[in-house]
Structures are given as structure tokens and as C-alpha cells.
mmCIF file of C-alpha atoms in Angstrom:
data_model
loop_
_atom_site.group_PDB
_atom_site.id
_atom_site.type_symbol
_atom_site.label_atom_id
_atom_site.label_comp_id
_atom_site.label_asym_id
_atom_site.label_seq_id
_atom_site.Cartn_x
_atom_site.Cartn_y
_atom_site.Cartn_z
ATOM 1 C CA MET A 133 6.335 -27.877 -16.343
ATOM 2 C CA GLU A 134 9.852 -28.831 -17.320
ATOM 3 C CA ASN A 135 13.134 -26.962 -17.030
ATOM 4 C CA ILE A 136 12.009 -24.676 -14.231
ATOM 5 C CA ARG A 137 14.447 -21.821 -13.739
ATOM 6 C CA LEU A 138 15.242 -20.333 -10.337
ATOM 7 C CA LEU A 139 15.636 -16.561 -10.565
ATOM 8 C CA LYS A 140 17.682 -15.103 -7.720
ATOM 9 C CA ALA A 141 17.476 -11.591 -6.308
ATOM 10 C CA GLN A 142 21.255 -11.295 -6.332
ATOM 11 C CA THR A 143 21.419 -11.527 -10.112
ATOM 12 C CA THR A 144 17.950 -10.230 -11.048
ATOM 13 C CA LEU A 145 17.459 -7.063 -8.988
ATOM 14 C CA ASP A 146 19.360 -3.873 -9.711
ATOM 15 C CA PRO A 147 22.048 -3.513 -6.990
ATOM 16 C CA VAL A 148 21.490 0.244 -6.608
ATOM 17 C CA SER A 149 17.703 0.631 -6.712
ATOM 18 C CA GLY A 150 16.929 -2.838 -5.337
ATOM 19 C CA VAL A 151 14.256 -3.544 -7.968
ATOM 20 C CA ASN A 152 13.810 -5.015 -11.411
ATOM 21 C CA TYR A 153 11.389 -3.181 -13.686
ATOM 22 C CA LYS A 154 10.338 -4.477 -17.076
ATOM 23 C CA ILE A 155 7.567 -4.139 -19.655
ATOM 24 C CA ASN A 156 6.910 -7.439 -21.418
ATOM 25 C CA THR A 157 4.977 -7.762 -24.659
ATOM 26 C CA ILE A 158 3.954 -11.391 -24.973
ATOM 27 C CA PHE A 159 2.814 -12.730 -28.327
ATOM 28 C CA SER A 160 4.510 -16.128 -28.283
ATOM 29 C CA VAL A 161 2.607 -19.316 -27.518
ATOM 30 C CA SER A 162 4.314 -19.935 -24.165
ATOM 31 C CA SER A 163 6.957 -18.464 -21.858
ATOM 32 C CA GLN A 164 9.515 -20.418 -19.854
ATOM 33 C CA GLY A 165 8.509 -21.639 -16.397
ATOM 34 C CA HIS A 166 10.352 -20.155 -13.449
ATOM 35 C CA THR A 167 10.335 -19.550 -9.723
ATOM 36 C CA HIS A 168 12.267 -16.990 -7.673
ATOM 37 C CA ASP A 169 13.497 -15.980 -4.226
ATOM 38 C CA PHE A 170 12.091 -12.423 -4.366
ATOM 39 C CA MET A 171 8.687 -10.723 -4.508
ATOM 40 C CA GLU A 172 6.991 -9.636 -7.698
ATOM 41 C CA VAL A 173 3.905 -7.742 -8.819
ATOM 42 C CA PHE A 174 2.719 -7.329 -12.374
ATOM 43 C CA LEU A 175 -0.039 -5.397 -14.110
ATOM 44 C CA ILE A 176 -1.791 -6.538 -17.278
ATOM 45 C CA SER A 177 -1.787 -3.236 -19.154
ATOM 46 C CA LYS A 178 -3.136 -4.534 -22.479
ATOM 47 C CA GLY A 179 -4.828 -7.668 -23.765
ATOM 48 C CA SER A 180 -5.193 -10.943 -21.900
ATOM 49 C CA ILE A 181 -3.072 -14.002 -21.072
ATOM 50 C CA ARG A 182 -3.241 -17.457 -19.490
ATOM 51 C CA HIS A 183 -1.232 -17.563 -16.266
ATOM 52 C CA LEU A 184 -0.269 -21.086 -15.181
ATOM 53 C CA VAL A 185 0.853 -20.947 -11.572
ATOM 54 C CA ASN A 186 1.394 -23.648 -8.949
ATOM 55 C CA GLY A 187 -0.297 -26.204 -11.172
ATOM 56 C CA LYS A 188 -3.447 -24.108 -11.717
ATOM 57 C CA GLU A 189 -4.542 -21.690 -14.416
ATOM 58 C CA GLN A 190 -5.635 -18.068 -14.058
ATOM 59 C CA LYS A 191 -7.038 -16.177 -17.041
ATOM 60 C CA LEU A 192 -5.796 -12.623 -16.711
ATOM 61 C CA ALA A 193 -7.245 -9.614 -18.504
ATOM 62 C CA GLU A 194 -6.448 -5.916 -18.833
ATOM 63 C CA GLY A 195 -6.432 -4.247 -15.422
ATOM 64 C CA ASP A 196 -5.499 -7.354 -13.426
ATOM 65 C CA LEU A 197 -2.813 -6.728 -10.810
ATOM 66 C CA VAL A 198 -1.108 -9.888 -9.529
ATOM 67 C CA PHE A 199 0.924 -10.418 -6.340
ATOM 68 C CA MET A 200 3.624 -13.104 -6.703
ATOM 69 C CA ARG A 201 5.360 -14.665 -3.702
ATOM 70 C CA PRO A 202 8.798 -16.315 -3.517
ATOM 71 C CA GLU A 203 8.612 -19.945 -4.601
ATOM 72 C CA ASP A 204 5.468 -19.442 -6.694
ATOM 73 C CA THR A 205 6.152 -21.397 -9.887
ATOM 74 C CA HIS A 206 4.587 -19.935 -13.011
ATOM 75 C CA PHE A 207 4.662 -19.289 -16.724
ATOM 76 C CA PHE A 208 2.397 -17.738 -19.364
ATOM 77 C CA LYS A 209 0.521 -19.062 -22.370
ATOM 78 C CA GLN A 210 -1.119 -17.046 -25.095
ATOM 79 C CA TYR A 211 -4.888 -16.744 -24.695
ATOM 80 C CA ARG A 212 -6.427 -17.632 -28.060
ATOM 81 C CA ASP A 213 -4.848 -15.159 -30.492
ATOM 82 C CA SER A 214 -4.715 -12.258 -28.040
ATOM 83 C CA GLY A 215 -1.597 -10.209 -27.499
ATOM 84 C CA CYS A 216 -0.641 -9.084 -24.010
ATOM 85 C CA GLU A 217 1.448 -6.373 -22.398
ATOM 86 C CA LEU A 218 2.366 -6.635 -18.735
ATOM 87 C CA VAL A 219 4.397 -4.353 -16.501
ATOM 88 C CA ASN A 220 6.514 -6.278 -14.006
ATOM 89 C CA LEU A 221 8.119 -5.028 -10.803
ATOM 90 C CA ALA A 222 10.328 -7.302 -8.673
ATOM 91 C CA PHE A 223 11.739 -6.407 -5.244
ATOM 92 C CA ASN A 224 13.381 -7.928 -2.180
ATOM 93 C CA VAL A 225 11.531 -9.923 0.476
ATOM 94 C CA SER A 226 13.062 -7.604 3.091
ATOM 95 C CA LEU A 227 11.238 -4.603 1.585
ATOM 96 C CA PHE A 228 7.974 -6.537 1.635
ATOM 97 C CA ASN A 229 8.481 -7.409 5.313
ATOM 98 C CA GLU A 230 9.135 -3.761 6.214
ATOM 99 C CA ILE A 231 5.985 -2.617 4.428
ATOM 100 C CA ASN A 232 3.869 -5.386 5.932
ATOM 101 C CA ILE A 233 4.973 -4.331 9.418
ATOM 102 C CA PHE A 234 4.216 -0.705 8.532
ATOM 103 C CA PHE A 235 0.647 -1.638 7.552
ATOM 104 C CA GLN A 236 -0.048 -3.396 10.853
ATOM 105 C CA PRO A 237 -1.995 -3.489 13.102
ATOM 106 C CA GLU A 238 -4.732 -2.031 10.872
ATOM 107 C CA PHE A 239 -3.986 -4.389 7.995
ATOM 108 C CA SER A 240 -1.865 -7.427 7.229
ATOM 109 C CA LEU A 241 -0.620 -9.131 4.090
ATOM 110 C CA ASP A 242 -0.016 -12.393 5.950
ATOM 111 C CA ALA A 243 -3.169 -13.996 4.527
ATOM 112 C CA ALA A 244 -2.099 -13.232 0.950
ATOM 113 C CA MET A 245 1.229 -14.944 1.634
ATOM 114 C CA LYS A 246 -0.491 -18.161 2.746
ATOM 115 C CA GLU A 247 -2.978 -18.576 -0.101
ATOM 116 C CA TYR A 248 -2.273 -21.362 -2.597
ATOM 117 C CA LEU A 249 -2.668 -19.059 -5.595
ATOM 118 C CA PRO A 250 -1.362 -15.505 -5.964
ATOM 119 C CA ALA A 251 -3.797 -12.725 -5.109
ATOM 120 C CA ILE A 252 -5.371 -10.771 -7.971
ATOM 121 C CA VAL A 253 -6.976 -7.332 -7.869
ATOM 122 C CA ARG A 254 -8.982 -6.070 -10.854
ATOM 123 C CA LEU A 255 -8.387 -2.355 -11.432
ATOM 124 C CA GLY A 256 -10.844 -0.128 -13.237
ATOM 125 C CA PRO A 257 -9.735 1.853 -16.317
ATOM 126 C CA ALA A 258 -8.867 5.009 -14.359
ATOM 127 C CA GLU A 259 -7.045 3.068 -11.641
ATOM 128 C CA LYS A 260 -5.124 1.035 -14.208
ATOM 129 C CA LYS A 261 -4.102 4.196 -16.067
ATOM 130 C CA TYR A 262 -2.938 5.783 -12.808
ATOM 131 C CA LEU A 263 -0.844 2.781 -11.760
ATOM 132 C CA TYR A 264 0.556 2.276 -15.258
ATOM 133 C CA GLY A 265 1.719 5.885 -15.231
ATOM 134 C CA ARG A 266 3.338 5.491 -11.808
ATOM 135 C CA MET A 267 5.155 2.315 -12.850
ATOM 136 C CA THR A 268 6.419 3.650 -16.175
ATOM 137 C CA GLU A 269 7.586 6.863 -14.490
ATOM 138 C CA GLY A 270 9.628 4.667 -12.166
ATOM 139 C CA GLY A 271 11.149 2.951 -15.187
ATOM 140 C CA GLU A 272 12.231 6.310 -16.606
ATOM 141 C CA ARG A 273 13.744 7.323 -13.265
ATOM 142 C CA LEU A 274 15.602 4.017 -13.130
ATOM 143 C CA LEU A 275 17.369 4.853 -16.379
ATOM 144 C CA GLN A 276 18.287 8.361 -15.254
ATOM 145 C CA ASN A 277 19.208 7.885 -11.591
ATOM 146 C CA PRO A 278 18.994 4.386 -10.031
ATOM 147 C CA SER A 279 19.569 5.691 -6.504
ATOM 148 C CA ASP A 280 16.732 8.208 -6.769
ATOM 149 C CA ALA A 281 14.578 5.553 -8.422
ATOM 150 C CA GLY A 282 15.146 3.253 -5.441
ATOM 151 C CA VAL A 283 13.394 5.712 -3.127
ATOM 152 C CA TYR A 284 10.590 6.213 -5.652
ATOM 153 C CA PHE A 285 10.029 2.479 -6.012
ATOM 154 C CA LYS A 286 9.929 1.889 -2.244
ATOM 155 C CA ILE A 287 7.012 4.294 -2.024
ATOM 156 C CA LEU A 288 5.396 2.774 -5.104
ATOM 157 C CA VAL A 289 5.735 -0.799 -3.805
ATOM 158 C CA ALA A 290 3.976 0.223 -0.577
ATOM 159 C CA GLU A 291 1.190 1.818 -2.614
ATOM 160 C CA ILE A 292 0.806 -1.271 -4.796
ATOM 161 C CA LEU A 293 0.847 -3.704 -1.872
ATOM 162 C CA SER A 294 -1.826 -1.660 -0.145
ATOM 163 C CA MET A 295 -4.140 -2.739 -2.954
ATOM 164 C CA PHE A 296 -3.840 -6.355 -1.798
ATOM 165 C CA LYS A 297 -3.931 -5.954 1.937
ATOM 166 C CA ARG A 298 -6.699 -7.395 4.092
ATOM 167 C CA LYS A 299 -7.782 -6.558 7.587
ATOM 168 C CA LYS A 300 -6.562 -8.950 10.245
ATOM 169 C CA SER A 301 -7.921 -12.487 10.255
ATOM 170 C CA GLY A 302 -11.393 -12.716 11.767
ATOM 171 C CA ASP A 303 -12.375 -9.158 10.839
ATOM 172 C CA GLU A 304 -15.780 -9.319 9.180
ATOM 173 C CA ALA A 305 -14.889 -6.340 7.000
ATOM 174 C CA ALA A 306 -11.837 -8.075 5.502
ATOM 175 C CA ARG A 307 -12.209 -7.143 1.828
ATOM 176 C CA ASN A 308 -10.471 -5.069 -0.803
ATOM 177 C CA LEU A 309 -10.828 -1.339 -0.503
ATOM 178 C CA PRO A 310 -11.186 0.665 -3.704
ATOM 179 C CA VAL A 311 -7.795 1.847 -4.883
ATOM 180 C CA TRP A 312 -8.740 5.487 -4.358
ATOM 181 C CA MET A 313 -9.539 4.766 -0.697
ATOM 182 C CA GLU A 314 -6.289 2.860 -0.250
ATOM 183 C CA ARG A 315 -4.573 5.981 -1.546
ATOM 184 C CA ILE A 316 -6.419 8.102 1.019
ATOM 185 C CA LEU A 317 -5.340 5.840 3.888
ATOM 186 C CA MET A 318 -1.727 6.052 2.808
ATOM 187 C CA GLU A 319 -1.544 9.745 1.935
ATOM 188 C CA MET A 320 -3.508 10.959 4.960
ATOM 189 C CA LYS A 321 -0.911 9.422 7.296
ATOM 190 C CA LYS A 322 1.391 12.241 6.226
ATOM 191 C CA LYS A 323 1.410 15.125 8.681
ATOM 192 C CA GLU A 324 0.962 17.784 6.010
ATOM 193 C CA ASN A 325 -2.275 16.078 4.981
ATOM 194 C CA PHE A 326 -3.940 15.133 8.277
ATOM 195 C CA LYS A 327 -3.076 18.605 9.608
ATOM 196 C CA LYS A 328 -4.967 20.211 6.700
ATOM 197 C CA GLY A 329 -7.827 17.806 7.335
ATOM 198 C CA LEU A 330 -10.853 17.470 5.082
ATOM 199 C CA SER A 331 -9.501 19.800 2.410
ATOM 200 C CA ALA A 332 -6.522 17.490 1.857
ATOM 201 C CA LEU A 333 -8.721 14.397 1.951
ATOM 202 C CA ARG A 334 -11.046 15.859 -0.700
ATOM 203 C CA LYS A 335 -8.093 16.623 -2.959
ATOM 204 C CA ILE A 336 -6.738 13.075 -2.644
ATOM 205 C CA ALA A 337 -10.139 11.405 -3.035
ATOM 206 C CA CYS A 338 -11.287 13.290 -6.151
ATOM 207 C CA ARG A 339 -14.814 12.183 -5.255
ATOM 208 C CA SER A 340 -17.897 14.005 -4.000
ATOM 209 C CA ASP A 341 -18.241 14.418 -0.232
ATOM 210 C CA GLU A 342 -21.325 12.197 -0.295
ATOM 211 C CA HIS A 343 -19.547 9.388 -2.149
ATOM 212 C CA THR A 344 -16.524 9.613 0.147
ATOM 213 C CA SER A 345 -18.640 9.566 3.303
ATOM 214 C CA ARG A 346 -20.645 6.551 2.112
ATOM 215 C CA SER A 347 -17.458 4.679 1.280
ATOM 216 C CA PHE A 348 -15.910 5.429 4.688
ATOM 217 C CA ARG A 349 -19.042 4.074 6.361
ATOM 218 C CA LEU A 350 -19.128 0.995 4.149
ATOM 219 C CA TYR A 351 -15.466 -0.014 4.286
ATOM 220 C CA LEU A 352 -14.139 1.497 7.523
ATOM 221 C CA ASP A 353 -17.263 1.985 9.658
ATOM 222 C CA THR A 354 -16.287 5.571 10.399
ATOM 223 C CA THR A 355 -16.585 9.074 8.962
ATOM 224 C CA PRO A 356 -13.878 11.109 7.218
ATOM 225 C CA THR A 357 -13.869 13.565 10.144
ATOM 226 C CA ASP A 358 -13.448 10.839 12.767
ATOM 227 C CA PHE A 359 -10.757 9.201 10.637
ATOM 228 C CA ILE A 360 -8.785 12.458 10.505
ATOM 229 C CA ASN A 361 -9.234 13.124 14.222
ATOM 230 C CA GLU A 362 -7.910 9.651 15.014
ATOM 231 C CA LEU A 363 -4.769 10.310 12.955
ATOM 232 C CA ARG A 364 -4.275 13.647 14.700
ATOM 233 C CA ILE A 365 -4.779 12.201 18.175
ATOM 234 C CA LYS A 366 -2.323 9.358 17.529
ATOM 235 C CA TYR A 367 0.246 11.873 16.336
ATOM 236 C CA ALA A 368 -0.343 14.049 19.400
ATOM 237 C CA ALA A 369 0.059 11.048 21.723
ATOM 238 C CA SER A 370 3.371 10.204 20.076
ATOM 239 C CA CYS A 371 4.566 13.795 20.490
ATOM 240 C CA LEU A 372 3.594 13.786 24.165
ATOM 241 C CA LEU A 373 5.829 10.782 24.780
ATOM 242 C CA ASN A 374 8.697 11.689 22.477
ATOM 243 C CA SER A 375 9.090 15.458 22.709
ATOM 244 C CA ASP A 376 9.291 18.213 25.302
ATOM 245 C CA GLU A 377 6.832 20.491 23.510
ATOM 246 C CA LYS A 378 4.007 22.040 25.507
ATOM 247 C CA ILE A 379 0.617 20.398 25.197
ATOM 248 C CA ASP A 380 -1.098 23.384 23.586
ATOM 249 C CA PHE A 381 1.612 23.540 20.922
ATOM 250 C CA ILE A 382 1.236 19.812 20.218
ATOM 251 C CA ALA A 383 -2.528 20.220 19.856
ATOM 252 C CA ILE A 384 -2.156 22.992 17.289
ATOM 253 C CA ASP A 385 0.700 21.195 15.522
ATOM 254 C CA SER A 386 -1.528 18.118 15.190
ATOM 255 C CA GLY A 387 -4.206 20.114 13.375
ATOM 256 C CA PHE A 388 -6.584 21.042 16.214
ATOM 257 C CA ASP A 389 -7.617 24.702 16.134
ATOM 258 C CA ASN A 390 -9.965 24.273 19.092
ATOM 259 C CA LEU A 391 -8.039 23.300 22.246
ATOM 260 C CA SER A 392 -11.108 22.237 24.208
ATOM 261 C CA HIS A 393 -12.051 19.913 21.353
ATOM 262 C CA PHE A 394 -8.534 18.459 21.410
ATOM 263 C CA TYR A 395 -8.716 17.766 25.163
ATOM 264 C CA HIS A 396 -12.154 16.200 24.761
ATOM 265 C CA MET A 397 -11.050 13.972 21.871
ATOM 266 C CA PHE A 398 -7.844 12.923 23.624
ATOM 267 C CA LYS A 399 -9.649 11.860 26.783
ATOM 268 C CA LYS A 400 -12.220 9.997 24.706
ATOM 269 C CA VAL A 401 -9.491 7.946 23.014
ATOM 270 C CA TYR A 402 -6.957 7.477 25.835
ATOM 271 C CA GLY A 403 -9.153 7.782 28.918
ATOM 272 C CA SER A 404 -7.157 10.586 30.512
ATOM 273 C CA SER A 405 -6.045 14.140 29.891
ATOM 274 C CA PRO A 406 -2.934 14.721 27.753
ATOM 275 C CA ARG A 407 -0.974 15.795 30.844
ATOM 276 C CA LYS A 408 -1.867 12.676 32.831
ATOM 277 C CA TYR A 409 -1.148 10.515 29.802
ATOM 278 C CA ARG A 410 2.332 12.041 29.501
ATOM 279 C CA LEU A 411 3.092 11.700 33.217
ATOM 280 C CA LYS A 412 1.902 8.112 33.359
ATOM 281 C CA ASN A 413 3.575 6.826 30.216
ATOM 282 C CA ARG A 414 6.807 8.729 30.040
ATOM 283 C CA LYS A 415 9.811 8.885 32.305
ATOM 284 C CA ASN A 416 11.233 12.345 33.046
ATOM 285 C CA ALA A 417 7.956 13.924 32.024
ATOM 286 C CA VAL A 418 7.956 17.634 31.428
ATOM 287 C CA ILE A 419 5.617 19.575 33.729
ATOM 288 C CA VAL A 420 3.369 21.849 31.679
#
């Protein structure tokens, strides 16, 4: 590659929203080679294209989602006589680092950063349509209100990156989750969802209970119920250490209707009662 351009975040990313969003329709024989000092993801929304990156070639087709790192050097070439449309979203390295920390310890994107070639995830038709809609909605928001769009895109970037994440190195189950399960893991972390429990999970999953249960066993080695209880217990433990609320209130606020079940689950996870856990791990503990 000759005449490699360096694209810089300072001049490429929108100063208000912190992103650069673009839909590219590529029909020309070749694009100009470039590298950059920011992160980038792009979705092949139509057609196919040859992606020449770091001296290698990737043939990309409709539904491919690609994760580009700073200093990746790449350009595109037309594949045969095929046209191609891709939706591109660029963002700061600092946002990536924040999201990567947020994912841990359950998952890490560190492995994807170290691979020689950018990671690729192939989305199914429904998943591609969903993500395309989310990305184009962000583009419309960017035109109307860049500040509001910045918040929208932060959430969207986290959702997109979750499609690439792997479990920590050495984990035998380190593999891509289906996009719909990634969405469950992200959405169910919200209090309004884990408090509602299975009803919220069903709504997010849009799958049969049998399919969802099988997938939880296959990918996470747990059940939807145990997954929800773990989220609730972790939230309760945080409240015990960071609030003065009474234990019974915390149990109910976490989504447990049965107090004896809450006490049983808490001891199973933390090895002590909620009261002892609070006294042991928090200074100036409130006596309840």
C-alpha cells in the first residue's frame, strides 16, 4: 500500500458527540489506504467487499461486523462486480477502555486487541436488521442533537462491542454468544429488569423458554433463574455496603419476594448472613 493516510481522532470525530458516523456506498475499484488513532466498527449492510488489512485479505459479506483497532492499516477493493454498503462508527480509545473495564471480570476484549487481524462477527438477517436500525437511528440523532446523540452512541458502542467480547483467557467456554443473548446480559444488568425477573428476560429474549434455557446452559452453564438471582444478590451486597437501608428492604428492592429465600441465596453466595456480611465488610455498619 502506498500513500497511507493517518486519520486522527481530533479532526475525525465530532467534538460534541465524540463519534464519527457514516454510511459508505462503495462501487469503485479501490479505496485509499489509511490507519488511525481511534477505534472503529463497521457493518456490511449490503453486498460484499474485499478488505485488505495489515497485509492480509478478508472477504466480507452482508451481515459481517468488523472491529478495527488503532494502527490497523486497511483499505477496500471491489469484489468482482459487487456493490457494497457499509455503516461505519468511529469512537475514542478512552470510550473503548471504559467499556472494556465495565465488561470485566466476566468478559474481556483484551484478546481481540492482540489478534493480528481485526475480529469479525457474522450477524444473521434479523440481527443485522436490528443493528442497522440502531446505527441509522444514531445517525439521525446526530443531525438533530449531537449532545443527545453522544449518550445514545455510548450505549450503542457498548452493545456493539459486546458482540465481540470473549471470556477471559483460559476459559474453555470462550466463544461468541448469539447477539440476542449478549443483549440479555446487558439489559438484565439494569435494576428495572432484574427486579422484574423472568418476565423481563422473556421480553428481551423474544425466544421460547425452552430455547432460552438451552442457550443459557450451553453458553453460560447456568439457568435463567440462577442468572437473575445472581444479579439480584450482587445488587443486594452492594446496597448492604453502600447504604443504610434495612436488610429486609434491600431484599425486596433487589427483587426477592420471599425473604427466607433471599437469606438462603445470600449465604450460599457469600458464606454468611447479610447482617454478618455488612458488619464484616463495612465500617460504621448499621445495626439492623
